[in-house]
Short mmCIF file of C-alpha atoms in Angstrom, two decimals:
data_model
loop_
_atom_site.label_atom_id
_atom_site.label_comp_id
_atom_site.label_asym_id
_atom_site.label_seq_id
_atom_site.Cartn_x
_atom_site.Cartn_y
_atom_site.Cartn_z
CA UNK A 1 -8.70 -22.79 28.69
CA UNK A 2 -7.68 -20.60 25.26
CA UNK A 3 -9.73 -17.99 24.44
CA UNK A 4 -10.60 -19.48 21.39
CA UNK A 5 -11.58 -22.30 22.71
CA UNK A 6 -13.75 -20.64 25.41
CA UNK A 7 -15.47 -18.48 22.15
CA UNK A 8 -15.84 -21.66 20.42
CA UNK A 9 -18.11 -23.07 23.65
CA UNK A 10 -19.80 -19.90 24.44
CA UNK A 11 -20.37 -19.73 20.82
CA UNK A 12 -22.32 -23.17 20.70
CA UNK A 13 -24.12 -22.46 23.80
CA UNK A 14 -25.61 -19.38 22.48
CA UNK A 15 -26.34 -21.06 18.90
CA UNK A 16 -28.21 -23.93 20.92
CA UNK A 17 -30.47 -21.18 23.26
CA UNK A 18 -31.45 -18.98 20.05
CA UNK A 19 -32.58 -22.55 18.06
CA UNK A 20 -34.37 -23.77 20.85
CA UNK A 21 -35.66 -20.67 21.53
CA UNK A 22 -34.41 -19.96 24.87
CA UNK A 23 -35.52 -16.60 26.40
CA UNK A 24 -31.83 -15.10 26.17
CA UNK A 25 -32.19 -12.60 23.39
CA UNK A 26 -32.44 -9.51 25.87
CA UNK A 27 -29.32 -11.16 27.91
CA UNK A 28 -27.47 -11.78 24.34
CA UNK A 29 -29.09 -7.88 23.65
CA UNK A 30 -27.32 -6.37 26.58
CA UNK A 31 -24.14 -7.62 26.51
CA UNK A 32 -22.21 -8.87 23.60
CA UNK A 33 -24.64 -7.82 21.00
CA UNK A 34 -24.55 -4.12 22.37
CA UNK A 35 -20.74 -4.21 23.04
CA UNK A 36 -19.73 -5.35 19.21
CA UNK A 37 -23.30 -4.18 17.05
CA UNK A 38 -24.25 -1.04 15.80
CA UNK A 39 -28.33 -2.26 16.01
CA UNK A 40 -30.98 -4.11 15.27
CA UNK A 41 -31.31 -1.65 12.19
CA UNK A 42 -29.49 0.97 10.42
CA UNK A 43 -31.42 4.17 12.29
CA UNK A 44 -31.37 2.29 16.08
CA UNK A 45 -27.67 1.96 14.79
CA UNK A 46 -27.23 6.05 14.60
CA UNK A 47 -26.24 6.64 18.12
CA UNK A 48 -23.23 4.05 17.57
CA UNK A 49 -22.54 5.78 14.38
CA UNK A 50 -22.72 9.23 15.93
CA UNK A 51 -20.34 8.35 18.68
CA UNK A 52 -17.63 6.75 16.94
CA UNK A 53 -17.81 10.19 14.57
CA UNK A 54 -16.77 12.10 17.83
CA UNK A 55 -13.49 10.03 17.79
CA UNK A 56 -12.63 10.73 14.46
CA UNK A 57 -13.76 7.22 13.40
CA UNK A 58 -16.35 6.07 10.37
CA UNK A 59 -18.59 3.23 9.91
CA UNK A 60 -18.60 0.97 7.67
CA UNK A 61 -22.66 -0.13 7.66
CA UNK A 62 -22.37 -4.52 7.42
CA UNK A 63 -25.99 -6.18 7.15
CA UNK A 64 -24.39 -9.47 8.63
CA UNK A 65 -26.42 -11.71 6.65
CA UNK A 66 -24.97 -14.92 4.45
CA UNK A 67 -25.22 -18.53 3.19
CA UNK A 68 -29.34 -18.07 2.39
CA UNK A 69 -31.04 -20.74 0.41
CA UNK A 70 -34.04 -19.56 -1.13
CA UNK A 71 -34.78 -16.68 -3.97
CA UNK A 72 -37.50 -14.99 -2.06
CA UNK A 73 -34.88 -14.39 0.78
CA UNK A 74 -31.92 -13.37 -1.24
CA UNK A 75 -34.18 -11.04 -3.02
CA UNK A 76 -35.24 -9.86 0.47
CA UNK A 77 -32.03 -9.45 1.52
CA UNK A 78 -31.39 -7.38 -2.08
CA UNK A 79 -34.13 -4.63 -0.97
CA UNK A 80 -32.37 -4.29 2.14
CA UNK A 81 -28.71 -3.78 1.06
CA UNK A 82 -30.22 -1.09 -1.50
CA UNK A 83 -31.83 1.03 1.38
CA UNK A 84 -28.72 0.63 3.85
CA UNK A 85 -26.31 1.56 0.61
CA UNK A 86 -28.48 4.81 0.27
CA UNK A 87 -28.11 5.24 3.88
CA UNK A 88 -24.62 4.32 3.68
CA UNK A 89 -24.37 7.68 0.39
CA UNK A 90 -26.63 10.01 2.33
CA UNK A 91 -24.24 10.21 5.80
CA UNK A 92 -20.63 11.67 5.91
CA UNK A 93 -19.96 9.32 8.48
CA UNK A 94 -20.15 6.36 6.44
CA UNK A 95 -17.24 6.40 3.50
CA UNK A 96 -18.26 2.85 1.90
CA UNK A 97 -20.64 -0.10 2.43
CA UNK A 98 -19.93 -3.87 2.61
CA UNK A 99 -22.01 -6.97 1.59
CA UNK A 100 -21.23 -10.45 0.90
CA UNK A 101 -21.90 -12.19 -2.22
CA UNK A 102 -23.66 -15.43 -0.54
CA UNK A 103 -26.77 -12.97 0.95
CA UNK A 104 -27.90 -12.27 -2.79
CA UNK A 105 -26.44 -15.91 -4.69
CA UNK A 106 -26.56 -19.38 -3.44
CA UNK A 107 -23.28 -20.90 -2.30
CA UNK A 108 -24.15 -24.05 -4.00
CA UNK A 109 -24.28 -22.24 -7.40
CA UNK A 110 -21.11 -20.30 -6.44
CA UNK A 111 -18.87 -23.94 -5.95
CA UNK A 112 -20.78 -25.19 -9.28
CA UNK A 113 -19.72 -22.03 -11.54
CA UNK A 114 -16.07 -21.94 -10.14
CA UNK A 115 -15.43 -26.16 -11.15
CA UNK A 116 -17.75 -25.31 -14.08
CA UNK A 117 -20.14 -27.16 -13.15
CA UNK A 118 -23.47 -25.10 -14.20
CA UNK A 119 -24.91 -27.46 -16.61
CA UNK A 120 -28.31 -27.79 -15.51
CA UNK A 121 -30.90 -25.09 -17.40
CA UNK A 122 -32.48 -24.19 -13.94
CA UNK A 123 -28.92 -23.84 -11.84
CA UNK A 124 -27.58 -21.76 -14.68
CA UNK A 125 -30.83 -19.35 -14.66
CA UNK A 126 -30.76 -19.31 -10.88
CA UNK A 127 -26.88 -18.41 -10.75
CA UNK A 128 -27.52 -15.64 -13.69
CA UNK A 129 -30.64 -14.47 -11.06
CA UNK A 130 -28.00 -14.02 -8.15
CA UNK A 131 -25.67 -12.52 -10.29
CA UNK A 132 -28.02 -9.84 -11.44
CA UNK A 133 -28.58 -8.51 -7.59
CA UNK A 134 -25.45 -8.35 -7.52
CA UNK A 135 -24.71 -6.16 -10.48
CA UNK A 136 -28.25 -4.51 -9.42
CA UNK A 137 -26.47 -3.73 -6.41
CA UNK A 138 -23.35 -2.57 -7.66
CA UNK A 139 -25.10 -0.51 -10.03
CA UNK A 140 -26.96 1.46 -7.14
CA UNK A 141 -23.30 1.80 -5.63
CA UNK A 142 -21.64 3.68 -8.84
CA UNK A 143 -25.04 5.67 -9.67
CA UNK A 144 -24.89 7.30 -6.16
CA UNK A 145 -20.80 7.05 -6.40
CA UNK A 146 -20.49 5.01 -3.11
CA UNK A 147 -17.82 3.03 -2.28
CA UNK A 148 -19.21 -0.81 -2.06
CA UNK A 149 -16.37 -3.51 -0.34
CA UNK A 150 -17.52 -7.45 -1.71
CA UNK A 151 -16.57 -9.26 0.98
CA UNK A 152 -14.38 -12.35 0.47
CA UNK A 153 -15.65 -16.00 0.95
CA UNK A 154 -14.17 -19.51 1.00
CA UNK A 155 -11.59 -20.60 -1.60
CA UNK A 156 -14.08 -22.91 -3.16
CA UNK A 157 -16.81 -20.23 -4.11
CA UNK A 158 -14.34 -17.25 -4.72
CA UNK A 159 -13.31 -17.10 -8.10
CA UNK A 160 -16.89 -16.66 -9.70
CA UNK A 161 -16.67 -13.81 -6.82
CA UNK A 162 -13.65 -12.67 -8.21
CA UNK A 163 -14.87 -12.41 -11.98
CA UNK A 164 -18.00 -10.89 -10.90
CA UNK A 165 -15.77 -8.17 -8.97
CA UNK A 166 -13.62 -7.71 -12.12
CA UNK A 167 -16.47 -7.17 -14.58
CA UNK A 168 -18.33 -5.11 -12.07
CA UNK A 169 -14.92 -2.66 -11.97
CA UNK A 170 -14.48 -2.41 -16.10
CA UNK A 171 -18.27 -0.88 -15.60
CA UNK A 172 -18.26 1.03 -12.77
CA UNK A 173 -14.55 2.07 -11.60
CA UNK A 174 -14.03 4.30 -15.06
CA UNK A 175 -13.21 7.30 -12.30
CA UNK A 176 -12.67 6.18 -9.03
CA UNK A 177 -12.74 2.62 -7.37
CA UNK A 178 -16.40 2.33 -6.98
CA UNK A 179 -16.21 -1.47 -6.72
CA UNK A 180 -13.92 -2.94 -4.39
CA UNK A 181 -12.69 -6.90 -4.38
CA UNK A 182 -11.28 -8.37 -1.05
CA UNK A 183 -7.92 -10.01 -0.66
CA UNK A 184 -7.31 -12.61 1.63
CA UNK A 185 -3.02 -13.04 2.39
CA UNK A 186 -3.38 -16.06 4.13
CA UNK A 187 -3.93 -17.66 0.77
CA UNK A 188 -0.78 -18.05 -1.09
CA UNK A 189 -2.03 -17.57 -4.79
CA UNK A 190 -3.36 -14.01 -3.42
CA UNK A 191 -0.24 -12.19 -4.54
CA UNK A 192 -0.56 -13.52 -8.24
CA UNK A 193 -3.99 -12.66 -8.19
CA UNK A 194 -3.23 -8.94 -7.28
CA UNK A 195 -0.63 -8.86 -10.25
CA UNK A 196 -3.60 -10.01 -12.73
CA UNK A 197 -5.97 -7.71 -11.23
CA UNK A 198 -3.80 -4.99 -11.74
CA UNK A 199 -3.01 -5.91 -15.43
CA UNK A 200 -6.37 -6.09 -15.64
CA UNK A 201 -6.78 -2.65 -14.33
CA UNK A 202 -4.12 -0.89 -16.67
CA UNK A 203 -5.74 -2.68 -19.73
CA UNK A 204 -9.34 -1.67 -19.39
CA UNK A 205 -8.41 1.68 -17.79
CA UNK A 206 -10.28 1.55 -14.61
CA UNK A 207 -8.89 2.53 -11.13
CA UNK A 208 -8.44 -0.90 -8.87
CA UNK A 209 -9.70 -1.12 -5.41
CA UNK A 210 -8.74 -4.03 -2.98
CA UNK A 211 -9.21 -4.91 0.94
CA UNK A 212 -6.62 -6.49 2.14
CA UNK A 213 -6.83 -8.76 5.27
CA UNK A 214 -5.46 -12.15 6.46
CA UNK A 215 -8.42 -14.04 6.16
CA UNK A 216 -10.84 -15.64 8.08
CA UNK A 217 -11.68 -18.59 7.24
CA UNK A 218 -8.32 -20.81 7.83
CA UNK A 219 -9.52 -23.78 9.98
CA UNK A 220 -12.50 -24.47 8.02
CA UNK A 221 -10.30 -24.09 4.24
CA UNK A 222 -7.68 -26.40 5.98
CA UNK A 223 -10.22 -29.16 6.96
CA UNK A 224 -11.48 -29.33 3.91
CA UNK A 225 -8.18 -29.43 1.48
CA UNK A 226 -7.14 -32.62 4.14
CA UNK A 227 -10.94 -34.11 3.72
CA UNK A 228 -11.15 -33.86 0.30
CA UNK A 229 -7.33 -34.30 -0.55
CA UNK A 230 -6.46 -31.48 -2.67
CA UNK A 231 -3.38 -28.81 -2.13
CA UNK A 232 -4.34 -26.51 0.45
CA UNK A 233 -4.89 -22.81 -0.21
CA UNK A 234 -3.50 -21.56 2.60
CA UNK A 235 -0.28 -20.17 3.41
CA UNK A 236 2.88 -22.67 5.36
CA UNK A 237 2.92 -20.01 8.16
CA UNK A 238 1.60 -16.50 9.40
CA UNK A 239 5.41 -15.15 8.65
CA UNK A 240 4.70 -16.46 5.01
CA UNK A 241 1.01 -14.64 5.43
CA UNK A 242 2.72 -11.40 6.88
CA UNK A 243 5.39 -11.40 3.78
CA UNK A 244 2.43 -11.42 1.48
CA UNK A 245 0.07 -9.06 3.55
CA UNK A 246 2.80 -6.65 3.36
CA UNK A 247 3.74 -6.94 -0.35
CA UNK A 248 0.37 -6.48 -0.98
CA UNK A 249 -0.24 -2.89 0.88
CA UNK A 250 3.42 -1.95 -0.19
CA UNK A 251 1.99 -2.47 -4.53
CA UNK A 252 -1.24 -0.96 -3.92
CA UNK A 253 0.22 2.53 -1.75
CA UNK A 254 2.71 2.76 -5.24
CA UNK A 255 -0.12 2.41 -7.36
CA UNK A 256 -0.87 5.52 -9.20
CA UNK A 257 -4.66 5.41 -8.36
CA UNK A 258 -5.30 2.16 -6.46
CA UNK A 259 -7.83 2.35 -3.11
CA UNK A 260 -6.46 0.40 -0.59
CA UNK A 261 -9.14 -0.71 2.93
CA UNK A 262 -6.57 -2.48 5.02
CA UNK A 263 -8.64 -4.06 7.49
CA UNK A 264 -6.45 -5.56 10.37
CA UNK A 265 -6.30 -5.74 13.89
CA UNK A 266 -2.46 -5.69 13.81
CA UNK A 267 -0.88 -2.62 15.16
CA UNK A 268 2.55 -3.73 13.66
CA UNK A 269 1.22 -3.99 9.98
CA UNK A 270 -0.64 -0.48 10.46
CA UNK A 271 2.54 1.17 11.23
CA UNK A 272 4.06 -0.19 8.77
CA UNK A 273 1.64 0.84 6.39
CA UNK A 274 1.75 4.73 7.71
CA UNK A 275 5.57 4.43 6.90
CA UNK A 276 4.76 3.92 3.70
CA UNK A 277 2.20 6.53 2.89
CA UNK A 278 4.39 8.66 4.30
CA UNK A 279 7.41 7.16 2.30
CA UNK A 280 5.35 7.51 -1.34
CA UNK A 281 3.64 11.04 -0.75
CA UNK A 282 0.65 9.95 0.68
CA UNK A 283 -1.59 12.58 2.87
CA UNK A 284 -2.65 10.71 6.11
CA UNK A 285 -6.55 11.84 4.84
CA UNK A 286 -5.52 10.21 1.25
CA UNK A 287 -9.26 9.24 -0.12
CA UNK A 288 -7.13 6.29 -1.48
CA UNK A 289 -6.65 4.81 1.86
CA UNK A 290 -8.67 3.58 4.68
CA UNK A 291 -8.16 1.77 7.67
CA UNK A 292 -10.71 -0.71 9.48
CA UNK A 293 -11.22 -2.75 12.27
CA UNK A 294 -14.49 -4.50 14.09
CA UNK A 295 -16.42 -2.79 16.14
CA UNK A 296 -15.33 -3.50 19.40
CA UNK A 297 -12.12 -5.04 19.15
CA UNK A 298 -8.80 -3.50 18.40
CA UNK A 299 -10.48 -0.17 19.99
CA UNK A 300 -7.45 1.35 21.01
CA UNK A 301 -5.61 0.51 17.65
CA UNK A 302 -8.66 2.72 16.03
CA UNK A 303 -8.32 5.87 18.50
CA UNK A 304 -4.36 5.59 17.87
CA UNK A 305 -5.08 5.91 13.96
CA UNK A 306 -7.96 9.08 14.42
CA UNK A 307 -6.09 10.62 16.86
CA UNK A 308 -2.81 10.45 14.13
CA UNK A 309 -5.46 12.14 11.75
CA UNK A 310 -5.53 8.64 9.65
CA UNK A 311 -8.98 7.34 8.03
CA UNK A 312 -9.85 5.06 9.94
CA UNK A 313 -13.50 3.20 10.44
CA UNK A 314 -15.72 0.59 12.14
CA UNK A 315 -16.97 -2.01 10.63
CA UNK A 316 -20.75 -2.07 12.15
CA UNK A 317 -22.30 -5.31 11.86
CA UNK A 318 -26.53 -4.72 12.42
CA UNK A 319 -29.80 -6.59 12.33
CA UNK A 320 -31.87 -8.94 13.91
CA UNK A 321 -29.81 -10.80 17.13
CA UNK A 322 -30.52 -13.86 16.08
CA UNK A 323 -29.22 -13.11 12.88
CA UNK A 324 -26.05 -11.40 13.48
CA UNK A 325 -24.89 -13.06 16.96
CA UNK A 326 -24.15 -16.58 14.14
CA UNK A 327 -21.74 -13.96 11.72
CA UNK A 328 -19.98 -12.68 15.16
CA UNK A 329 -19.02 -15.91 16.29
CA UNK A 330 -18.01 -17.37 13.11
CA UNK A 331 -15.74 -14.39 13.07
CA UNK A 332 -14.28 -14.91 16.32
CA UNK A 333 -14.03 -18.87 15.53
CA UNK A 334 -12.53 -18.53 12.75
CA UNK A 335 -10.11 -15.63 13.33
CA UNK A 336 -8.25 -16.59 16.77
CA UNK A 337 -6.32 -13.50 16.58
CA UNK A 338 -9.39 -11.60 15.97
CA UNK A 339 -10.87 -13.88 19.17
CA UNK A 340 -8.42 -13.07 21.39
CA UNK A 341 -8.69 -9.86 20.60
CA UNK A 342 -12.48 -9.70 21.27
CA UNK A 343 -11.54 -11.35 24.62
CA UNK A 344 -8.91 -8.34 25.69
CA UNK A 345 -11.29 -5.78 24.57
CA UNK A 346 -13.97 -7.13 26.96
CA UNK A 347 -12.06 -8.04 30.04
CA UNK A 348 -10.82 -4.38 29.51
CA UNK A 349 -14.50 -3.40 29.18
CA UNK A 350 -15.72 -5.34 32.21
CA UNK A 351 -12.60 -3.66 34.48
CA UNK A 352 -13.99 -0.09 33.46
CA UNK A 353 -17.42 -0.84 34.46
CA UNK A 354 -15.94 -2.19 37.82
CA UNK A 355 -13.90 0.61 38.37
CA UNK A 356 -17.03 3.17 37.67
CA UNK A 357 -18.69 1.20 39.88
CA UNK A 358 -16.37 1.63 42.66
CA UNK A 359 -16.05 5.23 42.10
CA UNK A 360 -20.16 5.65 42.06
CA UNK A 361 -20.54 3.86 45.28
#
């Protein structure tokens, strides 16, 4: 059996004990959750944070929370992001925070504004309510001069993302990139989108910030496009996704004062991205670049980077199990590289605490 397939059954398996509630938190606790979480909460998450500082490596704090339904939750959910983006200012070890759009605005309104479809009084008031915790948010980032990453979403809810990201940036990116948007190369209208970004940019006079990442979302954007029949957004190929991945780190290293987060788990792209800082000038401890990976996968990738004396950081899912044990197995579902990955990291994991073993006894 693949190892995607194996995450996809051990995925369902653990969905269907946590609904049903099955007495496997402390199990779920102990093992994957420990392996590939920071915590339950941003302070039980210090010790993981702490740590990976030892190695050279940052945190990037992630409250793993999306796709909520009701105001009183999202604005929950608001309160939260504030205090872990103050966390996120007040500690050296953590150089920006991440959030996702869908935690503080309803997907449904997201799909409506991007076919503009807000015509109802109440959805337009509720999307106008989401958008404000977002700019609330984003705000609180540029007032305490923190780095915040928007996380990227499905094709069908991301361009009121997008515009919110761009508007957000004429604000708050007069200095620095305060507000960063997220790129996702397996799309293959990404590149164009850079290009007006970066127009963008030049004309309002604000310094651009972009992630850049494959994506993560391909199976579920590729069902859809066939189910609904419309041209689908995502790249022929992965050498077609590569090409673009790589054009896109190659513009934003030239820029004059772009931030680049390349967040991959390929070693080949990283290289070839350290060839290039070193080709246009770039210090390896540039504030304009930073490299990321999951916690717990591509570990060895991550030490290689520190150990270069690249920027280099963690992102560190947290929160409740129940809550974050759904976002980690999306992510490996819908990233197979990113699940295979996950798989090598463990079996290499497992073999350690075997060999220990051994040696103890």
């Amino acid at each position: 059996m693949n190892q995607a397939k194996m995450v996809q059954i051990l995925g369902f398996l653990a969905e269907w004990a946590l609904k049903f509630r099955l007495p496997v938190r402390g199990i779920i606790r102990a093992t994957v959750f420990q392996e590939f979480c920071g915590g339950e909460s941003l302070q039980k998450s210090l010790p993981k944070i702490a740590e990976l500082q030892r190695s050279g490596i940052g945190s990037i704090p992630d409250y793993s929370v999306e796709g909520l339904n009701s105001e009183e939750l999202m604005d929950e959910t608001l309160l939260e992001l504030l205090d872990a983006l103050t966390f996120t200012a007040n500690h050296p070890e953590t150089p920006l925070f991440v959030f996702k759009v869908t935690g503080l605005v309803h997907s449904d309104l997201l799909e409506a504004s991007a076919k503009n479809a807000l015509i109802d009084p109440k959805q337009i008031e509720a999307f106008h309510r989401g958008k404000g915790r977002v700019m609330n948010l984003l705000r609180r980032a540029s007032d305490m001069q923190c780095p915040i990453m928007i996380d990227a979403e499905e094709s069908w809810l991301q361009d009121p993302i997008d515009q919110i990201a761009m508007e957000a940036s004429v604000k708050f990116n007069r200095s620095k990139a305060i507000v960063i948007q997220t790129l996702q190369m397996y799309r293959h209208d990404r590149l164009e989108h850079l290009d007006q970004c970066l127009k963008h940019a030049q004309e309002e006079g604000y310094a651009p910030g972009f992630k850049v990442v494959r994506g993560a979302y391909m199976e579920k954007e590729r069902e859809r496009a066939d189910l609904l029949g419309y041209l689908d957004p995502i790249q022929p190929d992965k050498e077609t996704t590569d090409r673009d991945t790589h054009r896109a780190i190659e513009i934003l290293l030239q820029h004059p004062n772009a931030f680049l987060c390349l967040g991959t788990h390929n070693r080949s792209t990283c290289v070839w991205a350290t060839e290039l800082m070193d080709r246009f000038g770039l210090a390896k401890i540039s504030e304009r670049v930073l490299f990321a990976q999951l916690l717990g996968m591509s570990d060895s990738l991550s030490a290689e980077l520190a150990d270069e004396g690249y920027r280099v950081a963690k992102y560190l899912p947290y929160g409740p199990v129940d809550k974050v044990l759904p976002y980690l197995l999306r992510r490996a579902r819908e990233n197979s590289s990113a699940a295979g990955e996950l798989s090598r990291e463990y079996a290499l994991l497992l073999a350690e605490r075997r060999q220990r073993r051994q040696e103890a006894g």
